[in-house]
Amino acid sequence: MGVFCCWEPLSRTSFSVQIAETISVQEATLSINLLLSILYFGNRRRIMAFAFIKTLFLFVSFTGLLLRAHAARTPQARVWSLCKPTTNPVVCFTTILPHVITLRKFNAYTALEIEIETTRELVVNTTSLVNRLLTNPTNSKDLNDSLQICSEQFDNMMDSIKETMTVVALRNAAEARFKFSAVLSYLSACTDEFNNSPIVKEGKDLYDLGGNCLDIMKAIEDRESRRRRGQPMGSPIVGPPPAVLTPCQNSVGPCT
Ligand SMILES: *[C@@H]1O[C@H](CO)[C@@H](O)[C@H](O)[C@H]1NC(C)=O
Ligand SMILES: *[C@@H]1O[C@H](CO)[C@@H](O)[C@H](O)[C@H]1NC(C)=O
């Protein structure tokens, strides 16, 4: 829980509240456990109480498990478990949660689509930044050249993002990851041109969002392949029926 302290400056208030809500259930369980232990160690009729404590302890632990299981089903907990291993978990959580909090069913592909859409928006924003910088008459030739390279890379990024969205709509995480990995290559082709520019800052944000997309795609891929391995061998392959010659094949009229 101490881990969350250090993200405070980065996070929005809602983020802390969401996390706090998720944790408080577990903390409450812990407090109840502690309280009960104290109460029963103070009891003089310890021997009689002992069996009771054990039963009660089991009961409390079980309740704790139930509460934890319940906590794991909240949108916050689901989004967090998806985001935790990503490149930038806080960005992942704060971009995805507001869109899924009202959904009845949480789906990793939906979360992925939200993160890709956020990446697309930032590409649009950064493209207009590049184009604005390009119009500055005091630019050196080198700066103009670099900005021109970025402008081209951002066009390419947009194409790759659109292609990715198409395959994500078809629920093909592996193909999506293949297409989307190009986005980060184009991005570094642009940011490598700069040491100190507003583009570097936007580039960092884009790198985080894009990295999150790739991480979520990989997680979906892994989960799907685990699921496939769990299935019985030899899933039926639907192909053309076997070509068996029958006596009356190709004959017109009743077969005799
Ligand atoms: C893009 O710019 C708009 C307008 O400034 C802003 O509201 C939006 O949050 C930006 N999008 C991203 C993903 O940064
Ligand atoms: C860079 O581009 C701007 C805008 O097109 C132009 O005004 C400026 O002269 C260019 N700089 C050089 C050195 O060519």
Short mmCIF file of C-alpha atoms and ligand atoms in Angstrom, two decimals:
data_model
loop_
_atom_site.label_atom_id
_atom_site.label_comp_id
_atom_site.label_asym_id
_atom_site.label_seq_id
_atom_site.Cartn_x
_atom_site.Cartn_y
_atom_site.Cartn_z
CA MET A 1 0.00 0.00 0.00
CA GLY A 2 2.97 2.26 0.62
CA VAL A 3 3.70 1.99 -3.07
CA PHE A 4 0.81 4.28 -3.89
CA CYS A 5 2.27 7.18 -1.96
CA CYS A 6 4.93 7.91 -4.53
CA TRP A 7 2.55 8.29 -7.41
CA GLU A 8 0.51 11.00 -5.76
CA PRO A 9 2.04 13.96 -7.62
CA LEU A 10 1.38 12.23 -10.95
CA SER A 11 -2.11 11.02 -10.32
CA ARG A 12 -5.46 12.68 -10.36
CA THR A 13 -7.48 12.72 -7.15
CA SER A 14 -9.97 10.25 -8.54
CA PHE A 15 -7.17 7.77 -9.03
CA SER A 16 -6.22 7.80 -5.33
CA VAL A 17 -9.85 7.49 -4.35
CA GLN A 18 -10.39 4.52 -6.64
CA ILE A 19 -7.35 2.72 -5.31
CA ALA A 20 -8.28 3.59 -1.74
CA GLU A 21 -11.73 2.09 -2.24
CA THR A 22 -10.23 -1.11 -3.56
CA ILE A 23 -7.80 -1.45 -0.69
CA SER A 24 -10.07 -0.42 2.15
CA VAL A 25 -12.07 -3.65 1.92
CA GLN A 26 -8.93 -5.67 2.50
CA GLU A 27 -7.81 -3.36 5.28
CA ALA A 28 -11.18 -3.65 6.95
CA THR A 29 -10.90 -7.43 6.90
CA LEU A 30 -7.46 -7.19 8.39
CA SER A 31 -8.70 -4.91 11.18
CA ILE A 32 -11.54 -7.28 12.04
CA ASN A 33 -9.10 -10.18 12.24
CA LEU A 34 -6.85 -8.17 14.53
CA LEU A 35 -9.67 -6.98 16.76
CA LEU A 36 -11.01 -10.48 17.23
CA SER A 37 -7.58 -11.87 18.12
CA ILE A 38 -7.16 -9.19 20.80
CA LEU A 39 -10.66 -9.82 22.21
CA TYR A 40 -10.16 -13.53 22.51
CA PHE A 41 -6.67 -13.48 23.94
CA GLY A 42 -8.14 -11.46 26.82
CA ASN A 43 -10.68 -14.17 27.59
CA ARG A 44 -9.96 -16.15 30.78
CA ARG A 45 -11.77 -19.25 29.68
CA ARG A 46 -9.19 -19.77 27.03
CA ILE A 47 -9.54 -23.50 26.62
CA MET A 48 -13.24 -23.32 25.90
CA ALA A 49 -12.75 -20.33 23.73
CA PHE A 50 -9.97 -21.92 21.75
CA ALA A 51 -12.15 -24.12 19.52
CA PHE A 52 -14.50 -21.22 19.08
CA ILE A 53 -11.68 -18.91 18.07
CA LYS A 54 -10.52 -21.38 15.49
CA THR A 55 -13.99 -21.64 14.00
CA LEU A 56 -14.42 -17.91 14.10
CA PHE A 57 -11.03 -17.36 12.59
CA LEU A 58 -11.91 -19.66 9.74
CA PHE A 59 -15.17 -17.82 9.29
CA VAL A 60 -13.50 -14.42 9.31
CA SER A 61 -10.84 -15.56 6.86
CA PHE A 62 -13.52 -16.94 4.62
CA THR A 63 -15.45 -13.68 4.80
CA GLY A 64 -12.23 -11.89 3.98
CA LEU A 65 -11.81 -14.06 0.94
CA LEU A 66 -15.33 -13.30 -0.17
CA LEU A 67 -14.79 -9.58 0.33
CA ARG A 68 -11.55 -9.74 -1.61
CA ALA A 69 -13.25 -11.68 -4.39
CA HIS A 70 -15.90 -8.99 -4.44
CA ALA A 71 -13.26 -6.26 -4.53
CA ALA A 72 -11.60 -8.03 -7.47
CA ARG A 73 -14.78 -7.64 -9.48
CA THR A 74 -14.97 -3.85 -9.26
CA PRO A 75 -14.06 -1.98 -12.45
CA GLN A 76 -11.22 -0.28 -10.53
CA ALA A 77 -9.65 -3.58 -9.57
CA ARG A 78 -10.09 -5.00 -13.06
CA VAL A 79 -8.54 -2.00 -14.77
CA TRP A 80 -5.74 -1.92 -12.24
CA SER A 81 -4.90 -5.59 -12.73
CA LEU A 82 -4.76 -4.98 -16.48
CA CYS A 83 -2.70 -1.80 -16.12
CA LYS A 84 -0.31 -2.83 -13.36
CA PRO A 85 2.23 -4.56 -15.62
CA THR A 86 2.12 -1.92 -18.40
CA THR A 87 4.77 0.66 -19.35
CA ASN A 88 3.02 3.44 -17.45
CA PRO A 89 0.39 1.96 -15.11
CA VAL A 90 -0.90 5.32 -13.83
CA VAL A 91 -1.46 6.68 -17.33
CA CYS A 92 -3.12 3.38 -18.28
CA PHE A 93 -5.43 3.47 -15.25
CA THR A 94 -6.40 7.14 -15.53
CA THR A 95 -7.09 6.98 -19.28
CA ILE A 96 -9.11 3.75 -19.23
CA LEU A 97 -11.09 3.87 -15.98
CA PRO A 98 -13.37 6.85 -16.71
CA HIS A 99 -14.60 5.07 -19.86
CA VAL A 100 -15.28 1.67 -18.32
CA ILE A 101 -16.59 2.62 -14.88
CA THR A 102 -20.17 2.74 -16.16
CA LEU A 103 -19.94 -0.36 -18.35
CA ARG A 104 -21.76 -3.44 -17.16
CA LYS A 105 -19.11 -5.80 -18.43
CA PHE A 106 -15.37 -5.18 -18.48
CA ASN A 107 -13.51 -6.47 -21.47
CA ALA A 108 -9.77 -6.23 -22.18
CA TYR A 109 -10.41 -5.44 -25.85
CA THR A 110 -12.60 -2.49 -24.85
CA ALA A 111 -9.80 -1.23 -22.61
CA LEU A 112 -7.35 -1.67 -25.47
CA GLU A 113 -9.58 0.29 -27.84
CA ILE A 114 -9.73 3.15 -25.34
CA GLU A 115 -5.94 3.23 -24.98
CA ILE A 116 -5.45 3.15 -28.77
CA GLU A 117 -7.98 5.95 -29.21
CA THR A 118 -6.16 8.04 -26.58
CA THR A 119 -2.90 7.39 -28.45
CA ARG A 120 -4.57 8.48 -31.69
CA GLU A 121 -5.77 11.72 -30.08
CA LEU A 122 -2.29 12.51 -28.86
CA VAL A 123 -0.87 11.81 -32.33
CA VAL A 124 -3.39 14.31 -33.73
CA ASN A 125 -2.40 16.86 -31.08
CA THR A 126 1.31 16.36 -31.67
CA THR A 127 0.85 16.59 -35.43
CA SER A 128 -0.66 20.05 -35.05
CA LEU A 129 2.21 21.00 -32.75
CA VAL A 130 4.73 19.90 -35.40
CA ASN A 131 2.86 21.78 -38.11
CA ARG A 132 2.72 24.90 -35.95
CA LEU A 133 6.46 24.74 -35.28
CA LEU A 134 7.06 24.27 -39.02
CA THR A 135 5.55 27.67 -39.82
CA ASN A 136 8.07 29.60 -37.73
CA PRO A 137 10.13 31.77 -40.15
CA THR A 138 13.09 31.91 -37.72
CA ASN A 139 13.64 28.14 -37.95
CA SER A 140 17.06 26.97 -39.07
CA LYS A 141 17.33 24.71 -42.08
CA ASP A 142 18.18 21.78 -39.76
CA LEU A 143 15.14 22.38 -37.58
CA ASN A 144 12.91 22.59 -40.64
CA ASP A 145 14.33 19.32 -41.91
CA SER A 146 13.78 17.58 -38.57
CA LEU A 147 10.25 18.88 -38.29
CA GLN A 148 9.58 17.71 -41.82
CA ILE A 149 10.77 14.21 -40.88
CA CYS A 150 8.46 14.26 -37.86
CA SER A 151 5.53 15.38 -39.95
CA GLU A 152 6.02 12.39 -42.26
CA GLN A 153 6.48 9.98 -39.35
CA PHE A 154 3.28 11.20 -37.73
CA ASP A 155 1.37 10.59 -40.97
CA ASN A 156 2.74 7.04 -40.97
CA MET A 157 1.79 6.62 -37.32
CA MET A 158 -1.77 7.62 -38.08
CA ASP A 159 -1.96 5.03 -40.87
CA SER A 160 -0.64 2.28 -38.58
CA ILE A 161 -3.06 3.25 -35.82
CA LYS A 162 -5.99 3.06 -38.22
CA GLU A 163 -4.87 -0.36 -39.45
CA THR A 164 -4.48 -1.49 -35.85
CA MET A 165 -8.00 -0.36 -34.99
CA THR A 166 -9.36 -2.47 -37.85
CA VAL A 167 -7.74 -5.67 -36.60
CA VAL A 168 -8.62 -4.91 -32.97
CA ALA A 169 -12.25 -4.66 -34.08
CA LEU A 170 -11.78 -8.19 -35.43
CA ARG A 171 -10.39 -9.20 -32.01
CA ASN A 172 -7.00 -10.17 -33.42
CA ALA A 173 -4.50 -9.14 -30.75
CA ALA A 174 -1.46 -10.72 -32.41
CA GLU A 175 -1.98 -8.91 -35.71
CA ALA A 176 -2.76 -5.72 -33.81
CA ARG A 177 0.52 -5.93 -31.94
CA PHE A 178 2.39 -6.49 -35.20
CA LYS A 179 0.78 -3.44 -36.82
CA PHE A 180 1.02 -1.23 -33.75
CA SER A 181 4.71 -1.88 -33.10
CA ALA A 182 5.39 0.23 -36.21
CA VAL A 183 3.86 3.22 -34.40
CA LEU A 184 6.67 3.28 -31.85
CA SER A 185 9.32 2.90 -34.58
CA TYR A 186 7.94 5.91 -36.44
CA LEU A 187 7.81 7.82 -33.17
CA SER A 188 11.47 7.27 -32.37
CA ALA A 189 12.43 8.19 -35.94
CA CYS A 190 10.93 11.60 -35.09
CA THR A 191 12.06 12.09 -31.50
CA ASP A 192 15.62 10.99 -32.31
CA GLU A 193 15.87 14.25 -34.27
CA PHE A 194 15.49 16.32 -31.12
CA ASN A 195 17.20 16.85 -27.79
CA ASN A 196 15.14 19.64 -26.38
CA SER A 197 11.83 20.56 -27.90
CA PRO A 198 8.16 20.39 -26.92
CA ILE A 199 8.11 17.41 -29.27
CA VAL A 200 10.29 15.47 -26.82
CA LYS A 201 7.70 15.89 -24.06
CA GLU A 202 4.80 14.87 -26.29
CA GLY A 203 6.96 12.06 -27.56
CA LYS A 204 7.44 10.73 -24.04
CA ASP A 205 3.67 10.76 -23.43
CA LEU A 206 3.11 9.02 -26.75
CA TYR A 207 5.75 6.46 -25.91
CA ASP A 208 3.95 5.67 -22.63
CA LEU A 209 0.52 5.39 -24.22
CA GLY A 210 1.82 3.35 -27.15
CA GLY A 211 3.80 1.10 -24.79
CA ASN A 212 0.64 0.53 -22.76
CA CYS A 213 -1.23 -0.49 -25.92
CA LEU A 214 1.48 -3.01 -26.82
CA ASP A 215 1.50 -4.39 -23.26
CA ILE A 216 -2.27 -4.84 -23.21
CA MET A 217 -2.13 -6.54 -26.62
CA LYS A 218 0.54 -8.91 -25.35
CA ALA A 219 -1.51 -9.68 -22.23
CA ILE A 220 -4.58 -10.47 -24.36
CA GLU A 221 -2.47 -12.64 -26.67
CA ASP A 222 -1.02 -14.57 -23.73
CA ARG A 223 -4.42 -15.07 -22.17
CA GLU A 224 -5.90 -16.29 -25.44
CA SER A 225 -3.09 -18.76 -26.07
CA ARG A 226 -3.39 -20.06 -22.49
CA ARG A 227 -7.08 -20.54 -23.12
CA ARG A 228 -6.40 -22.36 -26.40
CA ARG A 229 -3.88 -24.67 -24.72
CA GLY A 230 -6.49 -25.44 -22.09
CA GLN A 231 -8.84 -26.72 -24.75
CA PRO A 232 -8.90 -30.39 -25.87
CA MET A 233 -6.58 -31.26 -28.74
CA GLY A 234 -7.69 -31.36 -32.37
CA SER A 235 -10.33 -28.71 -32.68
CA PRO A 236 -12.43 -29.63 -35.72
CA ILE A 237 -11.24 -28.02 -38.93
CA VAL A 238 -14.11 -27.27 -41.23
CA GLY A 239 -13.04 -27.96 -44.80
CA PRO A 240 -14.61 -29.40 -47.95
CA PRO A 241 -16.31 -32.75 -47.44
CA PRO A 242 -14.22 -35.80 -48.43
CA ALA A 243 -14.47 -36.70 -52.08
CA VAL A 244 -16.00 -40.16 -51.96
CA LEU A 245 -17.17 -41.54 -55.28
CA THR A 246 -20.62 -43.06 -55.11
CA PRO A 247 -22.10 -45.25 -57.84
CA CYS A 248 -24.71 -42.72 -58.80
CA GLN A 249 -22.51 -39.61 -58.76
CA ASN A 250 -23.04 -37.31 -61.71
CA SER A 251 -25.94 -39.40 -62.94
CA VAL A 252 -29.22 -37.74 -63.71
CA GLY A 253 -32.44 -39.31 -62.61
CA PRO A 254 -33.12 -41.95 -59.98
CA CYS A 255 -30.18 -44.13 -58.95
CA THR A 256 -30.63 -47.79 -59.71
C1 LIG B 1 -5.55 16.87 -27.31
O1 LIG B 1 -5.77 18.25 -27.24
C2 LIG B 1 -7.05 18.59 -26.72
C3 LIG B 1 -7.20 20.07 -26.85
O2 LIG B 1 -6.11 20.76 -26.31
C4 LIG B 1 -7.14 18.10 -25.29
O3 LIG B 1 -8.39 18.41 -24.74
C5 LIG B 1 -6.95 16.59 -25.27
O4 LIG B 1 -6.95 16.11 -23.94
C6 LIG B 1 -5.66 16.24 -25.94
N1 LIG B 1 -5.61 14.78 -26.05
C7 LIG B 1 -4.64 14.04 -25.52
C8 LIG B 1 -4.76 12.57 -25.67
O5 LIG B 1 -3.68 14.52 -24.95
C1 LIG B 2 11.92 27.06 -42.28
O1 LIG B 2 10.53 27.04 -42.62
C2 LIG B 2 9.86 28.29 -42.45
C3 LIG B 2 8.38 28.10 -42.71
O2 LIG B 2 8.15 27.41 -43.91
C4 LIG B 2 10.49 29.32 -43.41
O3 LIG B 2 9.87 30.57 -43.23
C5 LIG B 2 11.97 29.43 -43.10
O4 LIG B 2 12.59 30.30 -44.01
C6 LIG B 2 12.64 28.06 -43.18
N1 LIG B 2 14.01 28.18 -42.76
C7 LIG B 2 15.04 27.92 -43.60
C8 LIG B 2 16.41 28.15 -43.07
O5 LIG B 2 14.86 27.52 -44.73
#
